Amino acid sequence: MKRAKKEKCGSKSTCASSADGRENSLDEFLENQALRDRMSRIRNKLLVMSGKGGVGKSTVAVNLAVELASRGLRVGLLDADFHGPSIAGLLGLEEHKLTGDENGLDPVRFAFARKAVIKVMSIGFLLNRRDEAVIWRGPMKMGAIKQFLRDVDWGELDYLIIDSPPGTGDEPLSVCQILEGLTGAVIVTTPQKIAVDDVRKSITFCRQLKTKVLGVIENMSGLVCPKCGEHIDVFSTGGGELMAREMGVPFLGRIPMDPRVVASGDSGAPIVITAPDSDVSKSYAVLAEPLLIFADHHKENNAKERSTTVNRKIAVPTADGKLCMHFGHCDIFTLFDVSGSGIVESRTVTPPPHEPGVIPKWLNSLGATHIIAGGMGARAQDFFRQFGIEVVVGAPPLPPEEVVRQYLAGTLEAGENVCDH
Ligand code: ADP
């Protein structure tokens, strides 16, 4: 998988930065920055967990993703179950091979009804054979999950649903530790005591890691006999709801048993698509509802973002809400996504510690195409140009948005290149 590009060092024997480890820390900084940058485009990250295997966690993750995507939300689905990746199979995507470019690995697209698409990534896509076993230890899994989050070109998403393996092991731990902005966890259980007891551990685990429990789903909650219509409580019902109440976490709802869930999963077409009128599908519609509050304003934003293509990224060194004249020493940069002559979005980013050549490399990793600065020495300008970043100097100390507006309107009055170096 792709990593942040490494700058070549001219002389290994004389290179102080590699000898004292500073290059490593810059690489680490850039990788973490790339992860934060990638994740900042995903509004909500939901971890789907269960205390036990076989309770329907992956099935719930897939059908929940379909339910959210069918409402016009942009959804990604990451299969983080390295030992039993099943998402590709549940969506009929096993034969897909991964491709990628300089923006990262392309997720596989599961398209259905009226342009609804789910972006899917799974370790399963990297395995040569379906029965291949992955023997990875804890730190390797942590690294792989980080790469799946950072190096996959997820683009803008309303939800990333992460299907973690059962229990409270390395994978959910990694996701909770890596993702600073995890929205929360959805915990799937079946109603019988033996499953519910394990879910308590998942809730305690989330609490220890300060991960919000968004709610508990009780799957396989009763069966309506397809022949006589009689309701049979195979695993009893209500255990999940009772436990959620006792533990003080929300209960999202029950999903009944239905043999069509198994058939749909086996054929690679989720039941929410194949039998939208079934009780199971109706349950998904109900339990997705409380999760929608996290997608505030998604419709307006979707429309706005889809109608624009970002073709320039302009960086402005910023201090005290204005363009900072000494770009190498400013605390933050404001980064503007520009489409044509309009600003689409802006955000502030914190640069790595100042060293010659570091900021151009860092801004390049963020996709910057232009920097507008007050003053800048010739050497620094050369560094930026080496990375293909256009340099505008002599800009006045105005609020960064005003600077960019004037630049885009062609009215920015660039004065002298006042550099403190
Ligand atoms: P997990 O991810 O928890 O191991 P899976 O999603 O793989 O569980 O589901 C285990 C099995 O249970 C699958 O065969 C799936 O089709 C079936 N299953 C899941 N939910 C239901 C349901 N509501 N009714 C009937 N079968 C179900």
Coordinates of C-alpha atoms and ligand atoms in Angstrom, one line a residue:
M1 CA 0.0 0.0 0.0
K2 CA 1.0 3.6 -0.6
R3 CA 2.8 5.5 2.1
A4 CA 3.7 9.2 2.4
K5 CA 6.5 9.9 -0.1
K6 CA 10.0 9.9 1.3
E7 CA 12.3 12.6 0.2
K8 CA 15.7 11.2 -0.9
C9 CA 18.7 12.1 1.2
G10 CA 21.8 13.0 -0.9
S11 CA 24.4 11.6 1.5
K12 CA 23.6 8.9 4.0
S13 CA 26.9 9.3 5.9
T14 CA 26.5 13.1 6.3
C15 CA 22.7 13.3 6.7
A16 CA 22.1 14.5 10.2
S17 CA 18.4 14.1 10.0
S18 CA 18.5 10.4 9.3
A19 CA 21.3 9.9 11.9
D20 CA 19.4 11.5 14.7
G21 CA 16.0 10.1 13.8
R22 CA 14.4 13.4 12.9
E23 CA 13.5 12.1 9.4
N24 CA 11.5 9.3 11.1
S25 CA 9.6 11.7 13.2
L26 CA 8.8 13.9 10.1
D27 CA 7.6 10.8 8.3
E28 CA 5.5 9.9 11.2
F29 CA 4.1 13.4 11.4
L30 CA 3.3 13.3 7.7
E31 CA 1.6 9.9 8.0
N32 CA -0.5 11.1 11.0
Q33 CA -1.3 14.3 9.1
A34 CA -2.3 12.3 6.1
L35 CA -4.6 10.1 8.3
R36 CA -6.1 13.2 9.9
D37 CA -6.6 14.8 6.5
R38 CA -8.3 11.6 5.1
M39 CA -10.5 11.2 8.1
S40 CA -11.4 14.9 8.2
R41 CA -13.4 14.2 5.0
I42 CA -15.5 11.6 6.7
R43 CA -18.2 13.1 9.0
N44 CA -19.0 10.0 11.0
K45 CA -17.1 6.9 11.8
L46 CA -19.2 4.1 13.3
L47 CA -17.6 0.9 14.7
V48 CA -19.9 -2.1 14.6
M49 CA -19.0 -4.5 17.4
S50 CA -20.2 -7.7 19.0
G51 CA -19.2 -9.7 22.1
K52 CA -19.5 -13.0 20.2
G53 CA -19.1 -14.3 16.7
G54 CA -22.1 -15.4 14.7
V55 CA -24.6 -12.9 16.1
G56 CA -25.0 -11.2 12.7
K57 CA -22.5 -8.3 13.2
S58 CA -21.3 -8.3 9.6
T59 CA -24.8 -8.8 8.2
V60 CA -25.9 -5.8 10.3
A61 CA -22.9 -3.7 9.1
V62 CA -23.8 -4.4 5.5
N63 CA -27.5 -3.8 5.7
L64 CA -27.0 -0.7 7.8
A65 CA -24.7 0.6 5.1
V66 CA -27.2 -0.1 2.4
E67 CA -30.0 1.5 4.5
L68 CA -28.0 4.7 5.0
A69 CA -26.8 4.8 1.3
S70 CA -30.3 4.3 0.0
R71 CA -31.2 7.6 1.8
G72 CA -28.8 9.5 -0.3
L73 CA -25.9 9.4 2.2
R74 CA -22.4 8.8 1.2
V75 CA -21.3 5.6 2.9
G76 CA -18.0 3.6 3.2
L77 CA -17.7 0.2 4.7
L78 CA -14.4 -1.1 6.0
D79 CA -14.1 -4.8 6.9
A80 CA -11.5 -4.8 9.7
D81 CA -12.0 -8.5 10.4
F82 CA -8.7 -9.8 9.3
H83 CA -9.4 -13.4 10.4
G84 CA -12.8 -13.8 8.8
P85 CA -13.4 -11.1 6.3
S86 CA -17.0 -11.6 5.1
I87 CA -18.1 -8.2 3.8
A88 CA -16.9 -8.8 0.2
G89 CA -18.9 -12.0 0.1
L90 CA -22.0 -10.5 1.6
L91 CA -21.9 -7.9 -1.2
G92 CA -20.9 -10.3 -4.0
L93 CA -17.6 -8.5 -4.5
E94 CA -15.1 -11.3 -4.0
E95 CA -13.7 -11.3 -7.5
H96 CA -12.7 -7.6 -7.4
K97 CA -9.1 -6.7 -7.4
L98 CA -7.8 -3.5 -6.0
T99 CA -6.5 -0.6 -8.1
G100 CA -5.0 2.8 -7.0
D101 CA -3.2 5.9 -8.0
E102 CA -1.3 8.7 -6.3
N103 CA -4.4 9.5 -4.2
G104 CA -4.4 6.0 -2.7
L105 CA -6.1 2.7 -3.1
D106 CA -9.5 2.9 -4.8
P107 CA -12.3 1.3 -2.6
V108 CA -14.4 -1.2 -4.5
R109 CA -17.9 0.3 -5.3
F110 CA -21.0 -1.6 -4.5
A111 CA -23.7 0.1 -6.6
F112 CA -27.4 -0.4 -6.3
A113 CA -30.7 1.4 -6.8
R114 CA -30.8 4.9 -8.3
K115 CA -27.1 5.8 -8.0
A116 CA -26.7 4.6 -4.4
V117 CA -23.1 3.5 -3.9
I118 CA -21.1 2.1 -1.0
K119 CA -17.3 2.3 -1.0
V120 CA -16.0 -1.0 0.3
M121 CA -12.5 -2.0 1.5
S122 CA -11.6 -5.3 3.0
I123 CA -8.5 -7.4 3.6
G124 CA -10.4 -10.0 1.6
F125 CA -9.6 -8.0 -1.6
L126 CA -5.9 -8.5 -0.9
L127 CA -6.1 -12.3 -0.4
N128 CA -5.3 -14.5 -3.4
R129 CA -7.6 -17.3 -2.4
R130 CA -10.9 -17.2 -0.4
D131 CA -9.6 -19.9 2.0
E132 CA -6.3 -18.1 2.6
A133 CA -5.8 -17.5 6.3
V134 CA -4.2 -14.3 7.6
I135 CA -1.8 -14.8 10.5
W136 CA -1.1 -11.3 11.8
R137 CA -0.1 -10.2 15.2
G138 CA -1.4 -7.2 17.1
P139 CA 1.0 -4.5 15.9
M140 CA 0.7 -5.6 12.3
K141 CA -3.1 -5.4 12.5
M142 CA -2.8 -1.9 14.0
G143 CA -0.6 -0.9 11.1
A144 CA -2.9 -2.4 8.5
I145 CA -6.0 -0.7 10.0
K146 CA -4.1 2.6 9.9
Q147 CA -3.3 2.0 6.3
F148 CA -6.8 1.1 5.4
L149 CA -8.0 4.3 7.0
R150 CA -5.2 6.5 5.7
D151 CA -4.3 5.1 2.3
V152 CA -7.7 4.3 0.9
D153 CA -9.2 7.1 -1.2
W154 CA -12.4 7.3 0.7
G155 CA -13.2 10.8 -0.6
E156 CA -16.0 12.7 1.2
L157 CA -18.3 10.4 3.2
D158 CA -21.2 11.0 5.6
Y159 CA -20.5 7.6 7.3
L160 CA -17.7 5.1 7.4
I161 CA -18.9 1.9 9.0
I162 CA -16.2 -0.3 10.3
D163 CA -17.0 -3.9 10.8
S164 CA -14.6 -5.2 13.6
P165 CA -14.2 -8.8 14.5
P166 CA -16.0 -10.1 17.6
G167 CA -14.8 -9.5 21.1
T168 CA -12.6 -6.8 22.5
G169 CA -9.3 -7.6 20.9
D170 CA -6.7 -5.8 18.8
E171 CA -8.9 -4.7 16.0
P172 CA -11.5 -2.7 17.8
L173 CA -8.8 -1.5 20.2
S174 CA -6.8 -0.2 17.2
V175 CA -9.7 1.5 15.6
C176 CA -10.6 3.3 18.9
Q177 CA -7.0 4.3 19.4
I178 CA -6.3 5.4 15.9
L179 CA -9.5 7.3 15.2
E180 CA -9.6 10.4 17.3
G181 CA -12.9 11.4 15.8
L182 CA -14.8 8.0 16.2
T183 CA -18.5 8.9 16.4
G184 CA -19.2 5.8 18.4
A185 CA -19.9 2.1 18.5
V186 CA -23.0 0.1 17.6
I187 CA -23.1 -3.2 19.5
V188 CA -24.9 -6.2 18.0
T189 CA -26.1 -9.0 20.1
T190 CA -28.6 -11.9 20.0
P191 CA -31.2 -12.0 22.9
Q192 CA -30.0 -15.1 24.8
K193 CA -28.1 -14.6 28.1
I194 CA -24.8 -16.1 26.9
A195 CA -24.5 -13.5 24.1
V196 CA -25.8 -10.6 26.2
D197 CA -23.2 -11.3 28.9
D198 CA -20.5 -10.9 26.4
V199 CA -21.9 -7.6 25.2
R200 CA -21.5 -6.1 28.6
K201 CA -17.8 -6.6 28.1
S202 CA -18.0 -4.6 24.8
I203 CA -19.8 -1.8 26.6
T204 CA -17.2 -1.7 29.4
F205 CA -14.5 -1.8 26.7
C206 CA -16.0 1.2 25.0
R207 CA -16.3 3.1 28.3
Q208 CA -12.6 2.4 29.1
L209 CA -11.6 3.8 25.8
K210 CA -14.0 6.7 26.0
T211 CA -15.8 5.6 22.9
K212 CA -19.5 6.5 22.9
V213 CA -21.9 3.6 22.7
L214 CA -24.5 4.7 20.1
G215 CA -26.7 1.8 20.9
V216 CA -27.4 -1.9 21.1
I217 CA -29.1 -3.9 18.3
E218 CA -30.8 -7.1 19.2
N219 CA -30.5 -9.4 16.1
M220 CA -32.3 -12.7 15.6
S221 CA -35.0 -11.5 17.9
G222 CA -37.8 -14.0 17.4
L223 CA -38.8 -15.8 14.2
V224 CA -42.1 -15.6 12.3
C225 CA -42.7 -19.1 10.9
P226 CA -42.9 -18.7 7.1
K227 CA -45.5 -21.5 6.9
C228 CA -48.0 -20.8 9.8
G229 CA -47.1 -17.2 10.7
E230 CA -46.6 -18.2 14.4
H231 CA -44.1 -16.1 16.3
I232 CA -41.3 -18.3 17.8
D233 CA -38.7 -16.9 20.3
V234 CA -35.8 -19.1 19.2
F235 CA -33.3 -17.3 21.4
S236 CA -36.0 -15.6 23.5
T237 CA -36.4 -11.9 23.0
G238 CA -35.7 -8.7 24.9
G239 CA -32.4 -9.7 26.5
G240 CA -30.5 -7.1 24.5
E241 CA -33.0 -4.3 25.4
L242 CA -32.9 -5.3 29.1
M243 CA -29.1 -5.3 29.2
A244 CA -28.9 -1.9 27.4
R245 CA -31.3 -0.4 30.0
E246 CA -29.3 -1.9 32.8
M247 CA -26.0 -0.6 31.4
G248 CA -27.5 2.8 30.6
V249 CA -26.9 2.8 26.9
P250 CA -29.5 3.4 24.1
F251 CA -31.3 0.5 22.6
L252 CA -31.6 0.9 18.8
G253 CA -34.1 -1.9 18.0
R254 CA -34.7 -5.6 17.2
I255 CA -34.2 -7.5 14.0
P256 CA -36.2 -10.7 13.7
M257 CA -34.8 -14.0 12.3
D258 CA -35.6 -14.6 8.7
P259 CA -34.2 -17.4 6.5
R260 CA -34.0 -14.9 3.6
V261 CA -31.2 -13.1 5.5
V262 CA -29.0 -16.1 5.0
A263 CA -30.0 -16.6 1.4
S264 CA -29.4 -12.9 0.6
G265 CA -26.0 -12.9 2.3
D266 CA -25.0 -16.1 0.5
S267 CA -26.0 -14.6 -2.9
G268 CA -24.2 -11.3 -2.3
A269 CA -27.3 -9.1 -2.2
P270 CA -28.3 -7.8 1.2
I271 CA -31.9 -8.4 2.3
V272 CA -32.7 -4.6 2.5
I273 CA -32.3 -4.7 -1.3
T274 CA -33.8 -8.1 -2.1
A275 CA -36.8 -8.0 0.3
P276 CA -37.4 -4.3 1.2
D277 CA -40.9 -5.1 2.5
S278 CA -39.7 -7.8 4.9
D279 CA -39.9 -7.2 8.7
V280 CA -36.1 -7.4 8.8
S281 CA -35.8 -4.6 6.3
K282 CA -38.3 -2.5 8.1
S283 CA -36.3 -3.0 11.3
Y284 CA -33.2 -1.6 9.6
A285 CA -35.2 1.5 8.5
V286 CA -36.2 2.0 12.2
L287 CA -32.8 1.5 13.8
A288 CA -31.0 3.7 11.3
E289 CA -33.2 6.6 12.3
P290 CA -31.4 7.6 15.5
L291 CA -28.0 7.4 13.7
L292 CA -29.2 10.0 11.1
I293 CA -28.9 12.8 13.6
F294 CA -25.1 12.6 13.0
A295 CA -25.7 13.4 9.3
D296 CA -27.0 16.9 9.9
H297 CA -27.3 19.1 6.8
H298 CA -26.0 16.2 4.7
K299 CA -28.4 16.9 1.9
E300 CA -27.4 20.5 1.5
N301 CA -23.8 19.7 1.7
N302 CA -24.0 16.8 -0.7
A303 CA -25.6 19.0 -3.3
K304 CA -23.0 21.7 -2.8
E305 CA -20.1 19.4 -2.8
R306 CA -21.2 17.3 -5.8
S307 CA -21.7 20.4 -7.9
T308 CA -18.1 21.5 -7.4
T309 CA -14.7 20.1 -8.3
V310 CA -11.8 21.3 -6.3
N311 CA -9.0 22.2 -8.7
R312 CA -6.8 24.3 -6.6
K313 CA -5.7 24.2 -2.9
I314 CA -4.3 27.5 -1.6
A315 CA -2.3 27.7 1.6
V316 CA -2.0 30.9 3.6
P317 CA 0.2 31.1 6.7
T318 CA -2.0 32.5 9.4
A319 CA -1.5 34.1 12.8
D320 CA -4.1 36.0 14.9
G321 CA -6.7 35.6 12.1
K322 CA -4.5 37.3 9.5
L323 CA -1.9 36.4 6.9
C324 CA 1.3 35.9 8.9
M325 CA 4.3 37.7 7.3
H326 CA 6.8 35.1 8.5
F327 CA 5.5 31.9 7.0
G328 CA 8.2 29.6 8.5
H329 CA 7.2 30.5 12.1
C330 CA 3.4 30.8 11.9
D331 CA 1.4 28.5 14.2
I332 CA -1.2 27.5 11.6
F333 CA -1.9 27.5 7.9
T334 CA -5.4 28.1 6.4
L335 CA -6.0 25.7 3.5
F336 CA -8.6 26.7 0.9
D337 CA -10.2 24.3 -1.5
V338 CA -11.0 26.3 -4.6
S339 CA -13.2 25.4 -7.5
G340 CA -12.9 27.8 -10.5
S341 CA -12.8 31.2 -8.9
G342 CA -14.8 30.3 -5.8
I343 CA -13.8 29.0 -2.3
V344 CA -15.5 25.7 -1.6
E345 CA -14.2 25.0 1.9
S346 CA -11.4 26.1 4.2
R347 CA -9.8 24.6 7.3
T348 CA -6.8 25.3 9.5
V349 CA -3.9 22.9 9.7
T350 CA -0.9 22.8 12.1
P351 CA 2.5 22.6 10.5
P352 CA 5.3 20.4 11.7
P353 CA 8.3 22.0 13.6
H354 CA 10.1 24.5 11.5
E355 CA 13.1 23.2 9.5
P356 CA 14.3 24.1 6.0
G357 CA 12.3 22.3 3.4
V358 CA 9.8 20.7 5.8
I359 CA 6.8 23.0 5.1
P360 CA 6.9 22.6 1.3
K361 CA 7.0 18.8 1.7
W362 CA 4.2 18.9 4.3
L363 CA 2.0 21.2 2.2
N364 CA 2.6 19.0 -0.8
S365 CA 1.4 16.0 1.2
L366 CA -1.8 18.0 1.9
G367 CA -2.3 18.6 -1.9
A368 CA -1.5 22.3 -1.8
T369 CA -1.1 23.8 -5.3
H370 CA -0.4 27.5 -4.2
I371 CA 1.0 29.3 -1.3
I372 CA 0.3 33.0 -0.7
A373 CA 2.8 34.6 1.6
G374 CA 3.9 38.0 2.8
G375 CA 7.6 37.4 2.5
M376 CA 9.7 34.4 1.5
G377 CA 13.4 33.9 0.8
A378 CA 14.6 32.6 -2.6
R379 CA 15.7 29.3 -1.2
A380 CA 12.3 28.6 0.4
Q381 CA 10.6 29.6 -2.9
D382 CA 12.7 27.0 -4.7
F383 CA 11.7 24.3 -2.3
F384 CA 8.0 25.0 -3.0
R385 CA 8.6 25.0 -6.7
Q386 CA 10.3 21.7 -6.5
F387 CA 7.0 20.3 -5.2
G388 CA 5.1 22.0 -8.0
I389 CA 3.6 24.6 -5.5
E390 CA 3.1 28.0 -7.0
V391 CA 4.3 30.9 -4.8
V392 CA 2.8 34.3 -4.5
V393 CA 4.7 36.7 -2.3
G394 CA 4.2 40.2 -1.0
A395 CA 0.6 39.7 0.1
P396 CA -0.7 42.0 2.8
P397 CA -1.6 40.9 6.4
L398 CA -5.3 40.6 5.8
P399 CA -7.7 37.8 7.0
P400 CA -6.7 34.7 4.9
E401 CA -10.1 34.4 3.3
E402 CA -9.9 38.0 2.1
V403 CA -6.4 37.3 0.7
V404 CA -7.7 34.3 -1.3
R405 CA -10.8 36.1 -2.5
Q406 CA -8.7 39.0 -3.8
Y407 CA -6.2 36.7 -5.4
L408 CA -9.0 34.8 -7.2
A409 CA -10.6 38.0 -8.3
G410 CA -7.2 39.2 -9.6
T411 CA -7.3 42.3 -7.3
L412 CA -4.7 41.2 -4.7
E413 CA -2.1 43.9 -4.5
A414 CA 1.2 42.1 -3.9
G415 CA 3.7 44.5 -2.4
E416 CA 7.4 44.0 -1.6
N417 CA 8.7 40.6 -0.7
V418 CA 9.4 41.3 3.0
C419 CA 11.3 38.4 4.4
D420 CA 12.7 38.2 7.9
H421 CA 15.4 35.7 6.7
Ligands
ADP1 P1 -21.0 -12.2 12.6 O1 -20.4 -11.1 11.8 O2 -21.5 -11.7 14.0 O3 -20.0 -13.4 12.8 P2 -22.7 -12.9 10.4 O4 -23.2 -11.5 10.0 O5 -21.6 -13.5 9.6 O6 -22.3 -12.8 11.9 O7 -24.0 -13.8 10.5 C1 -23.9 -15.1 10.9 C2 -25.0 -15.9 10.2 O8 -26.2 -15.5 10.7 C3 -25.0 -15.7 8.7 O9 -25.3 -16.9 8.0 C4 -26.2 -14.7 8.5 O10 -26.8 -14.8 7.2 C5 -27.1 -15.2 9.6 N1 -28.0 -14.1 10.1 C6 -27.6 -12.9 10.5 N2 -28.7 -12.2 10.9 C7 -29.8 -13.0 10.7 C8 -31.2 -12.8 10.8 N3 -31.8 -11.7 11.3 N4 -32.0 -13.9 10.5 C9 -31.5 -15.0 10.0 N5 -30.2 -15.2 9.8 C10 -29.3 -14.2 10.2

